[in-house]
């Protein structure tokens, strides 16, 4: 697994990961890839198994495919977000986790 910058070819996989756990409307993945700092976690077979978005305002979204969780992928995505936030001069990040998402809240 490695983490790389997202590209427009990743938008369907990112949108699917957005749609899976999120109970509220999420911005269009294609627009997010163009306008925000999006990185994907890519499996050895080339499939997108997670992503993170860092907005200019310091909001972070992280999602990992259910079958890939508890392997450190979310932690690696968050570490990258923290590093990039520092490079961008962002001193504070925010995120939101649905209260029913036990794994997300434990993270």
C-alpha positions as a LaTeX table, in Angstrom:
\begin{tabular}{lrrr}
\hline
Residue & $x$ (\AA) & $y$ (\AA) & $z$ (\AA) \\
\hline
Unk1 & 0.00 & 0.00 & 0.00 \\
Unk2 & 1.18 & 3.49 & $-0.75$ \\
Unk3 & $-0.28$ & 6.99 & $-0.58$ \\
Unk4 & $-0.29$ & 9.29 & $-3.57$ \\
Unk5 & $-2.00$ & 12.42 & $-4.84$ \\
Unk6 & $-5.47$ & 11.74 & $-6.21$ \\
Unk7 & $-6.24$ & 12.28 & $-9.86$ \\
Unk8 & $-9.45$ & 12.49 & $-11.85$ \\
Unk9 & $-9.30$ & 8.74 & $-12.55$ \\
Unk10 & $-9.82$ & 8.15 & $-8.82$ \\
Unk11 & $-13.08$ & 10.05 & $-8.50$ \\
Unk12 & $-15.45$ & 7.07 & $-8.74$ \\
Unk13 & $-13.58$ & 5.18 & $-6.01$ \\
Unk14 & $-13.40$ & 8.29 & $-3.81$ \\
Unk15 & $-17.12$ & 8.98 & $-4.30$ \\
Unk16 & $-17.94$ & 5.37 & $-3.36$ \\
Unk17 & $-15.90$ & 5.68 & $-0.17$ \\
Unk18 & $-17.64$ & 9.00 & 0.59 \\
Unk19 & $-21.07$ & 7.48 & 0.06 \\
Unk20 & $-20.49$ & 4.34 & 2.13 \\
Unk21 & $-20.25$ & 5.64 & 5.73 \\
Unk22 & $-21.44$ & 9.23 & 5.42 \\
Unk23 & $-25.07$ & 9.97 & 6.30 \\
Unk24 & $-24.94$ & 13.55 & 5.04 \\
Unk25 & $-24.36$ & 15.01 & 1.56 \\
Unk26 & $-20.70$ & 15.24 & 0.59 \\
Unk27 & $-19.22$ & 17.44 & $-2.14$ \\
Unk28 & $-18.73$ & 15.92 & $-5.54$ \\
Unk29 & $-15.53$ & 13.86 & $-5.57$ \\
Unk30 & $-14.42$ & 15.21 & $-8.95$ \\
Unk31 & $-14.65$ & 18.78 & $-7.65$ \\
Unk32 & $-12.83$ & 17.81 & $-4.45$ \\
Unk33 & $-9.94$ & 16.28 & $-6.42$ \\
Unk34 & $-9.60$ & 19.50 & $-8.44$ \\
Unk35 & $-10.04$ & 22.01 & $-5.60$ \\
Unk36 & $-8.73$ & 20.36 & $-2.43$ \\
Unk37 & $-5.70$ & 18.46 & $-1.22$ \\
Unk38 & $-6.78$ & 14.86 & $-1.79$ \\
Unk39 & $-4.55$ & 11.83 & $-1.29$ \\
Unk40 & $-5.50$ & 8.21 & $-1.84$ \\
Unk41 & $-4.27$ & 5.01 & $-0.27$ \\
Unk42 & $-3.67$ & 2.60 & $-3.11$ \\
Unk43 & $-3.38$ & $-1.18$ & $-2.70$ \\
Unk44 & $-0.66$ & $-3.13$ & $-4.47$ \\
Unk45 & $-3.21$ & $-4.06$ & $-7.16$ \\
Unk46 & $-3.86$ & $-0.37$ & $-7.90$ \\
Unk47 & $-7.29$ & $-0.16$ & $-6.25$ \\
Unk48 & $-8.13$ & 2.83 & $-4.08$ \\
Unk49 & $-8.73$ & 1.59 & $-0.54$ \\
Unk50 & $-8.88$ & 4.92 & 1.27 \\
Unk51 & $-8.58$ & 8.66 & 0.86 \\
Unk52 & $-8.19$ & 11.86 & 2.78 \\
Unk53 & $-9.19$ & 15.37 & 1.88 \\
Unk54 & $-7.72$ & 18.49 & 3.43 \\
Unk55 & $-9.64$ & 21.66 & 2.64 \\
Unk56 & $-8.09$ & 25.11 & 2.52 \\
Unk57 & $-10.04$ & 25.87 & 5.71 \\
Unk58 & $-8.45$ & 22.97 & 7.57 \\
Unk59 & $-11.27$ & 20.41 & 7.47 \\
Unk60 & $-10.14$ & 16.79 & 7.13 \\
Unk61 & $-12.16$ & 13.89 & 5.74 \\
Unk62 & $-10.72$ & 10.39 & 5.97 \\
Unk63 & $-12.34$ & 7.20 & 4.74 \\
Unk64 & $-10.98$ & 3.67 & 4.47 \\
Unk65 & $-12.75$ & 0.75 & 2.82 \\
Unk66 & $-14.46$ & $-1.38$ & 5.47 \\
Unk67 & $-12.46$ & $-4.51$ & 4.61 \\
Unk68 & $-9.18$ & $-2.56$ & 4.91 \\
Unk69 & $-9.73$ & $-0.95$ & 8.31 \\
Unk70 & $-7.60$ & $-1.60$ & 11.41 \\
Unk71 & $-4.41$ & $-1.85$ & 9.34 \\
Unk72 & $-3.01$ & 1.63 & 9.96 \\
Unk73 & $-4.21$ & 3.13 & 6.67 \\
Unk74 & $-6.28$ & 5.87 & 8.35 \\
Unk75 & $-3.34$ & 6.71 & 10.61 \\
Unk76 & $-1.01$ & 7.05 & 7.63 \\
Unk77 & $-3.53$ & 9.26 & 5.84 \\
Unk78 & $-3.90$ & 11.45 & 8.96 \\
Unk79 & $-0.13$ & 11.74 & 9.39 \\
Unk80 & 0.09 & 13.03 & 5.83 \\
Unk81 & $-2.72$ & 15.50 & 6.46 \\
Unk82 & $-0.94$ & 16.84 & 9.54 \\
Unk83 & 2.31 & 17.24 & 7.63 \\
Unk84 & 0.62 & 18.96 & 4.71 \\
Unk85 & $-1.37$ & 21.23 & 7.04 \\
Unk86 & 1.88 & 22.39 & 8.64 \\
Unk87 & 3.36 & 23.07 & 5.17 \\
Unk88 & 0.25 & 25.11 & 4.30 \\
Unk89 & 0.47 & 27.09 & 7.53 \\
Unk90 & $-2.73$ & 25.64 & 8.98 \\
Unk91 & $-2.46$ & 25.61 & 12.76 \\
Unk92 & $-5.77$ & 23.88 & 13.43 \\
Unk93 & $-7.67$ & 21.04 & 11.77 \\
Unk94 & $-11.25$ & 19.94 & 12.29 \\
Unk95 & $-13.24$ & 16.88 & 11.36 \\
Unk96 & $-16.61$ & 15.33 & 12.09 \\
Unk97 & $-17.52$ & 11.75 & 12.92 \\
Unk98 & $-21.07$ & 10.46 & 13.12 \\
Unk99 & $-21.82$ & 9.36 & 16.69 \\
Unk100 & $-22.87$ & 5.91 & 15.44 \\
Unk101 & $-19.49$ & 5.35 & 13.79 \\
Unk102 & $-17.77$ & 3.49 & 16.63 \\
Unk103 & $-14.59$ & 2.75 & 14.65 \\
Unk104 & $-14.31$ & 6.37 & 13.52 \\
Unk105 & $-14.77$ & 7.69 & 17.02 \\
Unk106 & $-12.21$ & 5.22 & 18.40 \\
Unk107 & $-9.69$ & 6.46 & 15.79 \\
\hline
\end{tabular}
